[in-house]
PDB file of C-alpha atoms in Angstrom:
ATOM      1  CA  MET A   1     219.358 173.017 199.350  1.00 45.00           C
ATOM      2  CA  GLY A   2     216.574 175.117 200.816  1.00 47.00           C
ATOM      3  CA  SER A   3     218.736 176.884 203.431  1.00 46.00           C
ATOM      4  CA  THR A   4     217.757 180.523 203.864  1.00 43.00           C
ATOM      5  CA  TYR A   5     218.540 183.388 206.181  1.00 39.00           C
ATOM      6  CA  SER A   6     216.455 186.432 207.092  1.00 43.00           C
ATOM      7  CA  THR A   7     217.347 189.992 208.038  1.00 42.00           C
ATOM      8  CA  ASN A   8     214.916 192.000 210.155  1.00 48.00           C
ATOM      9  CA  ASN A   9     214.960 195.813 210.281  1.00 49.00           C
ATOM     10  CA  ASN A  10     212.521 198.725 210.452  1.00 47.00           C
ATOM     11  CA  GLU A  11     211.569 198.280 206.805  1.00 47.00           C
ATOM     12  CA  GLY A  12     210.386 194.696 207.261  1.00 48.00           C
ATOM     13  CA  SER A  13     211.803 191.269 206.594  1.00 51.00           C
ATOM     14  CA  ARG A  14     213.717 189.928 203.590  1.00 54.00           C
ATOM     15  CA  THR A  15     214.471 186.250 202.917  1.00 60.00           C
ATOM     16  CA  SER A  16     217.412 185.187 200.726  1.00 58.00           C
ATOM     17  CA  GLY A  17     218.314 181.798 199.286  1.00 63.00           C
ATOM     18  CA  LEU A  18     220.942 180.063 197.198  1.00 62.00           C
ATOM     19  CA  GLY A  19     219.473 181.649 194.101  1.00 61.00           C
ATOM     20  CA  ASP A  20     220.792 184.991 195.323  1.00 69.00           C
ATOM     21  CA  LEU A  21     224.398 183.795 195.275  1.00 75.00           C
ATOM     22  CA  PRO A  22     226.677 184.910 192.435  1.00 80.00           C
ATOM     23  CA  GLU A  23     226.604 182.416 189.584  1.00 80.00           C
ATOM     24  CA  ASN A  24     230.255 181.407 189.982  1.00 83.00           C
ATOM     25  CA  CYS A  25     229.750 180.700 193.706  1.00 88.00           C
ATOM     26  CA  LEU A  26     226.691 178.593 192.950  1.00 88.00           C
ATOM     27  CA  ALA A  27     228.664 176.684 190.312  1.00 86.00           C
ATOM     28  CA  ARG A  28     231.299 175.768 192.918  1.00 90.00           C
ATOM     29  CA  ILE A  29     228.576 174.340 195.152  1.00 90.00           C
ATOM     30  CA  LEU A  30     226.995 172.375 192.302  1.00 90.00           C
ATOM     31  CA  ALA A  31     230.380 170.890 191.378  1.00 91.00           C
ATOM     32  CA  CYS A  32     230.308 169.004 194.700  1.00 92.00           C
ATOM     33  CA  LEU A  33     227.104 167.159 193.740  1.00 90.00           C
ATOM     34  CA  ASP A  34     226.456 164.101 191.574  1.00 91.00           C
ATOM     35  CA  PRO A  35     225.429 164.716 187.930  1.00 92.00           C
ATOM     36  CA  PRO A  36     221.746 163.693 188.401  1.00 92.00           C
ATOM     37  CA  ASP A  37     221.412 166.167 191.287  1.00 93.00           C
ATOM     38  CA  ILE A  38     223.028 168.921 189.245  1.00 92.00           C
ATOM     39  CA  CYS A  39     220.549 168.364 186.411  1.00 92.00           C
ATOM     40  CA  ASN A  40     217.587 168.341 188.802  1.00 92.00           C
ATOM     41  CA  LEU A  41     218.630 171.622 190.417  1.00 90.00           C
ATOM     42  CA  ALA A  42     219.033 173.207 186.976  1.00 89.00           C
ATOM     43  CA  ARG A  43     215.231 173.207 186.754  1.00 91.00           C
ATOM     44  CA  ILE A  44     214.802 175.583 189.693  1.00 88.00           C
ATOM     45  CA  ASN A  45     215.366 178.882 187.883  1.00 88.00           C
ATOM     46  CA  ARG A  46     217.516 180.709 185.371  1.00 90.00           C
ATOM     47  CA  VAL A  47     220.412 181.274 187.799  1.00 89.00           C
ATOM     48  CA  PHE A  48     220.638 177.571 188.649  1.00 90.00           C
ATOM     49  CA  ARG A  49     220.307 176.646 184.976  1.00 91.00           C
ATOM     50  CA  HIS A  50     223.213 178.850 183.948  1.00 91.00           C
ATOM     51  CA  ALA A  51     225.386 177.809 186.884  1.00 92.00           C
ATOM     52  CA  SER A  52     224.738 174.116 186.226  1.00 91.00           C
ATOM     53  CA  SER A  53     226.071 174.461 182.664  1.00 92.00           C
ATOM     54  CA  ALA A  54     229.398 175.985 183.676  1.00 93.00           C
ATOM     55  CA  ASP A  55     232.509 174.186 182.437  1.00 92.00           C
ATOM     56  CA  SER A  56     233.936 174.281 185.967  1.00 93.00           C
ATOM     57  CA  VAL A  57     231.036 172.096 187.163  1.00 94.00           C
ATOM     58  CA  TRP A  58     231.482 169.367 184.560  1.00 94.00           C
ATOM     59  CA  GLU A  59     235.265 169.422 184.119  1.00 93.00           C
ATOM     60  CA  VAL A  60     235.677 167.673 187.486  1.00 94.00           C
ATOM     61  CA  LYS A  61     233.072 165.044 186.547  1.00 94.00           C
ATOM     62  CA  LEU A  62     234.837 163.960 183.360  1.00 95.00           C
ATOM     63  CA  PRO A  63     237.412 161.138 183.327  1.00 95.00           C
ATOM     64  CA  GLU A  64     241.052 162.196 183.238  1.00 94.00           C
ATOM     65  CA  ASN A  65     241.420 160.985 179.634  1.00 95.00           C
ATOM     66  CA  TYR A  66     238.115 162.396 178.394  1.00 93.00           C
ATOM     67  CA  ARG A  67     239.726 163.807 175.253  1.00 91.00           C
ATOM     68  CA  PHE A  68     240.665 160.303 174.111  1.00 92.00           C
ATOM     69  CA  LEU A  69     237.228 159.011 175.078  1.00 92.00           C
ATOM     70  CA  ALA A  70     235.502 161.800 173.162  1.00 90.00           C
ATOM     71  CA  LYS A  71     237.464 160.944 170.023  1.00 87.00           C
ATOM     72  CA  LYS A  72     236.666 157.247 170.467  1.00 84.00           C
ATOM     73  CA  LEU A  73     233.047 157.460 171.580  1.00 84.00           C
ATOM     74  CA  MET A  74     231.861 160.721 170.034  1.00 79.00           C
ATOM     75  CA  LEU A  75     234.053 160.456 166.903  1.00 67.00           C
ATOM     76  CA  TYR A  76     235.044 164.079 167.548  1.00 70.00           C
ATOM     77  CA  ASP A  77     238.186 165.424 165.847  1.00 69.00           C
ATOM     78  CA  GLY A  78     237.785 169.160 166.401  1.00 71.00           C
ATOM     79  CA  SER A  79     239.055 171.496 169.111  1.00 73.00           C
ATOM     80  CA  PHE A  80     237.752 170.596 172.553  1.00 74.00           C
ATOM     81  CA  GLU A  81     237.780 174.266 173.507  1.00 75.00           C
ATOM     82  CA  CYS A  82     234.746 174.656 171.240  1.00 82.00           C
ATOM     83  CA  LEU A  83     232.719 172.115 173.218  1.00 87.00           C
ATOM     84  CA  ALA A  84     231.001 172.748 176.537  1.00 92.00           C
ATOM     85  CA  ARG A  85     232.151 170.222 179.126  1.00 93.00           C
ATOM     86  CA  LYS A  86     228.532 169.368 179.854  1.00 94.00           C
ATOM     87  CA  ASP A  87     228.013 168.467 176.184  1.00 93.00           C
ATOM     88  CA  ILE A  88     231.076 166.210 176.306  1.00 93.00           C
ATOM     89  CA  TYR A  89     229.710 164.501 179.421  1.00 95.00           C
ATOM     90  CA  VAL A  90     226.343 163.912 177.767  1.00 93.00           C
ATOM     91  CA  GLY A  91     228.011 162.656 174.581  1.00 92.00           C
ATOM     92  CA  LEU A  92     230.151 160.124 176.441  1.00 94.00           C
ATOM     93  CA  CYS A  93     227.040 158.667 178.084  1.00 94.00           C
ATOM     94  CA  CYS A  94     225.679 157.504 174.707  1.00 93.00           C
ATOM     95  CA  PRO A  95     226.603 153.829 174.000  1.00 95.00           C
ATOM     96  CA  VAL A  96     228.930 153.319 171.027  1.00 94.00           C
ATOM     97  CA  ARG A  97     229.641 150.041 169.198  1.00 95.00           C
ATOM     98  CA  PHE A  98     233.015 149.089 167.748  1.00 94.00           C
ATOM     99  CA  SER A  99     234.926 145.968 166.624  1.00 94.00           C
ATOM    100  CA  SER A 100     232.280 145.192 163.976  1.00 95.00           C
ATOM    101  CA  GLY A 101     229.499 145.794 166.482  1.00 95.00           C
ATOM    102  CA  THR A 102     230.672 143.130 168.952  1.00 97.00           C
ATOM    103  CA  LYS A 103     231.758 145.570 171.671  1.00 97.00           C
ATOM    104  CA  GLU A 104     229.912 148.463 173.285  1.00 97.00           C
ATOM    105  CA  VAL A 105     231.245 151.184 175.585  1.00 96.00           C
ATOM    106  CA  TRP A 106     229.661 154.126 177.358  1.00 96.00           C
ATOM    107  CA  MET A 107     229.996 156.285 180.466  1.00 95.00           C
ATOM    108  CA  ASP A 108     227.520 155.856 183.300  1.00 94.00           C
ATOM    109  CA  LYS A 109     225.615 159.138 183.540  1.00 92.00           C
ATOM    110  CA  ARG A 110     225.224 158.859 187.305  1.00 90.00           C
ATOM    111  CA  CYS A 111     228.877 158.751 188.288  1.00 90.00           C
ATOM    112  CA  GLY A 112     231.072 159.032 185.185  1.00 91.00           C
ATOM    113  CA  GLY A 113     232.363 155.455 185.368  1.00 94.00           C
ATOM    114  CA  ILE A 114     233.209 153.621 182.136  1.00 96.00           C
ATOM    115  CA  CYS A 115     231.209 150.485 181.242  1.00 96.00           C
ATOM    116  CA  MET A 116     231.885 147.977 178.477  1.00 97.00           C
ATOM    117  CA  LEU A 117     230.153 144.950 176.987  1.00 98.00           C
ATOM    118  CA  VAL A 118     231.741 142.248 174.840  1.00 98.00           C
ATOM    119  CA  SER A 119     229.167 140.193 172.924  1.00 98.00           C
ATOM    120  CA  TRP A 120     229.552 136.430 172.583  1.00 98.00           C
ATOM    121  CA  LYS A 121     229.996 137.164 168.865  1.00 98.00           C
ATOM    122  CA  GLY A 122     233.275 138.873 169.742  1.00 98.00           C
ATOM    123  CA  MET A 123     234.610 135.803 171.559  1.00 98.00           C
ATOM    124  CA  LYS A 124     236.293 132.592 170.479  1.00 98.00           C
ATOM    125  CA  ILE A 125     233.997 129.684 171.404  1.00 98.00           C
ATOM    126  CA  VAL A 126     234.831 126.051 170.714  1.00 97.00           C
ATOM    127  CA  GLY A 127     232.153 124.514 168.461  1.00 96.00           C
ATOM    128  CA  ILE A 128     230.150 127.727 168.088  1.00 97.00           C
ATOM    129  CA  ASP A 129     229.385 127.079 164.399  1.00 95.00           C
ATOM    130  CA  ASP A 130     228.343 123.451 164.937  1.00 95.00           C
ATOM    131  CA  ARG A 131     224.590 123.338 165.533  1.00 93.00           C
ATOM    132  CA  ARG A 132     224.941 120.029 167.368  1.00 93.00           C
ATOM    133  CA  TYR A 133     226.484 122.037 170.183  1.00 95.00           C
ATOM    134  CA  TRP A 134     225.421 125.671 169.957  1.00 96.00           C
ATOM    135  CA  THR A 135     222.461 127.597 168.556  1.00 95.00           C
ATOM    136  CA  HIS A 136     222.265 131.345 167.949  1.00 95.00           C
ATOM    137  CA  ILE A 137     218.994 132.749 169.278  1.00 95.00           C
ATOM    138  CA  PRO A 138     217.559 136.212 168.507  1.00 96.00           C
ATOM    139  CA  THR A 139     216.194 137.850 171.660  1.00 94.00           C
ATOM    140  CA  GLN A 140     215.344 141.247 173.100  1.00 93.00           C
ATOM    141  CA  GLN A 141     216.852 140.118 176.405  1.00 91.00           C
ATOM    142  CA  SER A 142     220.291 141.044 175.071  1.00 95.00           C
ATOM    143  CA  ARG A 143     221.538 144.501 174.149  1.00 95.00           C
ATOM    144  CA  PHE A 144     223.134 142.781 171.159  1.00 97.00           C
ATOM    145  CA  HIS A 145     219.745 141.167 170.302  1.00 96.00           C
ATOM    146  CA  SER A 146     221.251 137.679 170.182  1.00 96.00           C
ATOM    147  CA  ILE A 147     222.545 135.024 172.577  1.00 97.00           C
ATOM    148  CA  ALA A 148     224.485 131.783 172.164  1.00 97.00           C
ATOM    149  CA  TYR A 149     222.697 128.746 173.603  1.00 97.00           C
ATOM    150  CA  LEU A 150     224.684 125.637 174.490  1.00 96.00           C
ATOM    151  CA  GLN A 151     222.722 122.444 173.840  1.00 93.00           C
ATOM    152  CA  GLN A 152     225.428 119.970 174.826  1.00 93.00           C
ATOM    153  CA  ILE A 153     229.192 119.676 174.701  1.00 94.00           C
ATOM    154  CA  TRP A 154     232.021 117.773 176.317  1.00 94.00           C
ATOM    155  CA  TRP A 155     234.588 120.571 176.181  1.00 96.00           C
ATOM    156  CA  LEU A 156     233.373 124.085 177.053  1.00 96.00           C
ATOM    157  CA  GLN A 157     235.862 126.799 176.176  1.00 98.00           C
ATOM    158  CA  VAL A 158     234.940 130.472 175.785  1.00 98.00           C
ATOM    159  CA  GLU A 159     237.700 133.072 175.372  1.00 98.00           C
ATOM    160  CA  GLY A 160     237.854 136.758 174.554  1.00 98.00           C
ATOM    161  CA  ASP A 161     239.876 139.923 174.985  1.00 98.00           C
ATOM    162  CA  ILE A 162     239.555 143.681 174.985  1.00 97.00           C
ATOM    163  CA  GLU A 163     242.091 146.506 174.737  1.00 97.00           C
ATOM    164  CA  PHE A 164     241.056 149.992 175.780  1.00 97.00           C
ATOM    165  CA  LYS A 165     242.331 153.099 177.551  1.00 97.00           C
ATOM    166  CA  PHE A 166     240.271 152.698 180.702  1.00 97.00           C
ATOM    167  CA  PRO A 167     240.382 155.703 183.064  1.00 97.00           C
ATOM    168  CA  ALA A 168     242.395 154.996 186.211  1.00 97.00           C
ATOM    169  CA  GLY A 169     240.399 153.268 188.938  1.00 96.00           C
ATOM    170  CA  SER A 170     238.941 149.956 190.100  1.00 97.00           C
ATOM    171  CA  TYR A 171     236.914 147.733 187.757  1.00 97.00           C
ATOM    172  CA  SER A 172     234.896 144.524 187.945  1.00 97.00           C
ATOM    173  CA  LEU A 173     234.425 141.827 185.290  1.00 98.00           C
ATOM    174  CA  PHE A 174     231.256 139.738 184.951  1.00 97.00           C
ATOM    175  CA  PHE A 175     229.940 136.986 182.674  1.00 98.00           C
ATOM    176  CA  HIS A 176     226.268 137.519 181.789  1.00 97.00           C
ATOM    177  CA  ILE A 177     224.856 133.968 181.663  1.00 96.00           C
ATOM    178  CA  LYS A 178     221.723 131.955 182.361  1.00 95.00           C
ATOM    179  CA  LEU A 179     220.901 128.283 182.864  1.00 94.00           C
ATOM    180  CA  GLU A 180     217.602 127.436 181.198  1.00 89.00           C
ATOM    181  CA  ARG A 181     215.687 124.791 179.317  1.00 79.00           C
ATOM    182  CA  PRO A 182     215.237 125.528 175.605  1.00 66.00           C
ATOM    183  CA  SER A 183     211.881 127.206 175.010  1.00 62.00           C
ATOM    184  CA  ASN A 184     209.366 126.161 172.368  1.00 46.00           C
ATOM    185  CA  GLY A 185     210.447 126.851 168.826  1.00 43.00           C
ATOM    186  CA  ARG A 186     214.146 126.476 169.373  1.00 47.00           C
ATOM    187  CA  ARG A 187     215.877 124.019 167.110  1.00 45.00           C
ATOM    188  CA  CYS A 188     217.403 121.830 169.794  1.00 43.00           C
ATOM    189  CA  SER A 189     218.042 118.105 169.707  1.00 42.00           C
ATOM    190  CA  SER A 190     215.823 115.894 171.840  1.00 40.00           C
ATOM    191  CA  THR A 191     218.730 114.893 174.082  1.00 42.00           C
ATOM    192  CA  THR A 192     219.216 118.412 175.409  1.00 43.00           C
ATOM    193  CA  GLN A 193     215.795 119.304 176.780  1.00 56.00           C
ATOM    194  CA  LYS A 194     217.176 120.017 180.245  1.00 79.00           C
ATOM    195  CA  VAL A 195     219.988 121.810 182.030  1.00 87.00           C
ATOM    196  CA  HIS A 196     222.682 119.288 182.847  1.00 88.00           C
ATOM    197  CA  GLY A 197     226.300 118.806 183.880  1.00 84.00           C
ATOM    198  CA  TRP A 198     226.940 121.996 185.857  1.00 90.00           C
ATOM    199  CA  ASN A 199     226.650 120.431 189.306  1.00 89.00           C
ATOM    200  CA  ILE A 200     229.262 117.727 188.673  1.00 91.00           C
ATOM    201  CA  LYS A 201     232.383 119.838 188.264  1.00 92.00           C
ATOM    202  CA  PRO A 202     232.756 123.618 188.671  1.00 94.00           C
ATOM    203  CA  ALA A 203     233.122 126.007 185.765  1.00 95.00           C
ATOM    204  CA  ARG A 204     236.325 128.029 185.796  1.00 97.00           C
ATOM    205  CA  PHE A 205     236.304 131.779 185.129  1.00 98.00           C
ATOM    206  CA  GLN A 206     239.460 133.834 184.825  1.00 98.00           C
ATOM    207  CA  PHE A 207     241.021 136.952 183.384  1.00 98.00           C
ATOM    208  CA  LEU A 208     244.538 138.267 182.892  1.00 98.00           C
ATOM    209  CA  VAL A 209     245.335 141.987 182.712  1.00 98.00           C
ATOM    210  CA  SER A 210     248.317 143.367 180.797  1.00 97.00           C
ATOM    211  CA  ASN A 211     249.765 144.833 184.017  1.00 95.00           C
ATOM    212  CA  GLY A 212     250.080 141.322 185.477  1.00 96.00           C
ATOM    213  CA  GLN A 213     246.880 141.029 187.497  1.00 97.00           C
ATOM    214  CA  HIS A 214     245.430 137.521 187.249  1.00 98.00           C
ATOM    215  CA  VAL A 215     242.135 136.367 188.748  1.00 98.00           C
ATOM    216  CA  ILE A 216     240.755 132.808 188.782  1.00 98.00           C
ATOM    217  CA  SER A 217     237.455 131.705 190.289  1.00 97.00           C
ATOM    218  CA  GLU A 218     235.518 128.445 190.132  1.00 95.00           C
ATOM    219  CA  SER A 219     231.837 127.877 190.725  1.00 92.00           C
ATOM    220  CA  TYR A 220     229.171 125.214 190.403  1.00 93.00           C
ATOM    221  CA  LEU A 221     226.354 126.694 188.330  1.00 91.00           C
ATOM    222  CA  ASN A 222     223.033 125.805 189.915  1.00 87.00           C
ATOM    223  CA  GLU A 223     220.756 128.835 189.688  1.00 88.00           C
ATOM    224  CA  HIS A 224     218.233 128.239 186.911  1.00 88.00           C
ATOM    225  CA  GLY A 225     215.861 130.471 185.004  1.00 88.00           C
ATOM    226  CA  LYS A 226     217.287 133.959 185.462  1.00 90.00           C
ATOM    227  CA  TRP A 227     220.131 135.988 184.061  1.00 93.00           C
ATOM    228  CA  LEU A 228     223.162 136.161 186.326  1.00 92.00           C
ATOM    229  CA  ASN A 229     226.052 138.582 186.311  1.00 93.00           C
ATOM    230  CA  TYR A 230     228.729 136.166 187.496  1.00 95.00           C
ATOM    231  CA  HIS A 231     231.408 138.239 189.221  1.00 96.00           C
ATOM    232  CA  VAL A 232     234.785 136.877 188.166  1.00 97.00           C
ATOM    233  CA  GLY A 233     236.838 139.477 190.051  1.00 97.00           C
ATOM    234  CA  ASP A 234     238.232 143.001 190.240  1.00 97.00           C
ATOM    235  CA  PHE A 235     241.275 144.719 188.766  1.00 98.00           C
ATOM    236  CA  GLU A 236     243.018 148.079 188.970  1.00 98.00           C
ATOM    237  CA  VAL A 237     243.959 150.514 186.215  1.00 98.00           C
ATOM    238  CA  GLU A 238     246.696 152.974 187.188  1.00 96.00           C
ATOM    239  CA  ASP A 239     247.425 154.845 183.944  1.00 96.00           C
ATOM    240  CA  SER A 240     244.512 156.421 182.064  1.00 96.00           C
ATOM    241  CA  TYR A 241     246.654 157.081 178.992  1.00 96.00           C
ATOM    242  CA  LYS A 242     248.063 153.580 178.558  1.00 97.00           C
ATOM    243  CA  PRO A 243     245.980 150.874 176.823  1.00 97.00           C
ATOM    244  CA  THR A 244     244.866 148.111 179.177  1.00 98.00           C
ATOM    245  CA  LYS A 245     244.462 144.659 177.626  1.00 98.00           C
ATOM    246  CA  ILE A 246     242.290 142.050 179.320  1.00 98.00           C
ATOM    247  CA  LYS A 247     242.043 138.384 178.336  1.00 99.00           C
ATOM    248  CA  PHE A 248     239.116 136.495 179.862  1.00 99.00           C
ATOM    249  CA  SER A 249     237.713 132.987 179.670  1.00 98.00           C
ATOM    250  CA  MET A 250     235.074 130.567 180.903  1.00 98.00           C
ATOM    251  CA  THR A 251     235.904 126.851 180.734  1.00 97.00           C
ATOM    252  CA  GLN A 252     234.646 123.457 181.855  1.00 95.00           C
ATOM    253  CA  ILE A 253     236.880 120.915 180.178  1.00 92.00           C
ATOM    254  CA  ASP A 254     236.275 117.796 182.261  1.00 88.00           C
ATOM    255  CA  CYS A 255     235.379 115.338 179.505  1.00 86.00           C
ATOM    256  CA  THR A 256     233.839 112.742 181.836  1.00 87.00           C
ATOM    257  CA  HIS A 257     230.418 114.312 181.338  1.00 88.00           C
ATOM    258  CA  GLN A 258     228.473 116.567 178.984  1.00 91.00           C
ATOM    259  CA  LYS A 259     227.238 120.049 179.807  1.00 93.00           C
ATOM    260  CA  GLY A 260     224.177 121.782 178.380  1.00 93.00           C
ATOM    261  CA  GLY A 261     221.431 124.325 178.919  1.00 94.00           C
ATOM    262  CA  LEU A 262     223.640 127.428 179.147  1.00 96.00           C
ATOM    263  CA  ALA A 263     222.734 130.774 177.572  1.00 96.00           C
ATOM    264  CA  LEU A 264     225.676 133.140 177.024  1.00 98.00           C
ATOM    265  CA  ASP A 265     225.097 136.813 176.337  1.00 98.00           C
ATOM    266  CA  CYS A 266     228.238 138.838 176.986  1.00 98.00           C
ATOM    267  CA  VAL A 267     231.042 139.873 179.300  1.00 98.00           C
ATOM    268  CA  PHE A 268     230.417 143.060 181.266  1.00 97.00           C
ATOM    269  CA  ILE A 269     233.238 145.287 182.551  1.00 97.00           C
ATOM    270  CA  CYS A 270     232.405 148.302 184.680  1.00 96.00           C
ATOM    271  CA  SER A 271     233.939 150.803 187.051  1.00 95.00           C
ATOM    272  CA  ASN A 272     233.326 149.874 190.681  1.00 92.00           C
ATOM    273  CA  ARG A 273     231.585 153.229 191.040  1.00 84.00           C
ATOM    274  CA  THR A 274     228.721 151.827 188.955  1.00 82.00           C
ATOM    275  CA  GLN A 275     227.860 148.820 191.145  1.00 64.00           C
ATOM    276  CA  ASN A 276     224.205 149.903 191.412  1.00 57.00           C
ATOM    277  CA  MET A 277     223.975 149.602 187.643  1.00 54.00           C
ATOM    278  CA  MET A 278     224.152 145.814 187.872  1.00 55.00           C
ATOM    279  CA  ALA A 279     220.515 145.790 188.939  1.00 52.00           C
ATOM    280  CA  THR A 280     219.491 147.549 185.724  1.00 52.00           C
ATOM    281  CA  TYR A 281     221.449 145.612 183.097  1.00 55.00           C
TER     282      TYR A 281
END
């Protein structure tokens, strides 16, 4: 970005840089960069600042169906011609809750990919209200400030769904889970003071998309003590303006043994362009 050229003549030497380009030319260059780089370059001087705010720079960064997303996420009902495209981009990056606070959606500020969380409270879980099986634990480890902890159960069945106008592209679906012993202060029965049952038969994860895509994966759960984003699989969205419905589940219904010691936070769906984000959630 520091490329310069010099012109030598009898009157001396003059050095020129990108800041000497017309603002519209500079805006076309900035439009080729990622949003964080655009914002960093806006700090250089007034010319860069003005060029970095041009609608032409941010229009190409917004999802194809950004008008729908702005109405959904920003609760905006006015004319979009009155809003700067940069302001729309910034607004879409702010997380918004819906479905009685059990779902959260936002746009990743680094690449413009859509991300979504579905809390365990927005899922159908067998035995969730029976404290012999599950406990509900407040925690700052979850963006929803609460997790479901499985003490013991014979039949594990967790199901949920989401319907949303995802922008066209590739997406991944994850279960955010952890195997752990109950910590001090939790109201757990004495028979469940350890993680058990996950190495006998695999847990089954699956999802079905309204366009017919169906993914099934099975895995023995054996990594203890840390949160895992279990990657169930990927799916494609072809039409940004058509609602995509996804049904997902996690099951372990072999009744020959009990299972326990599982913490369930949420299901995470994200654009494949946001893979680096998995390290930060």
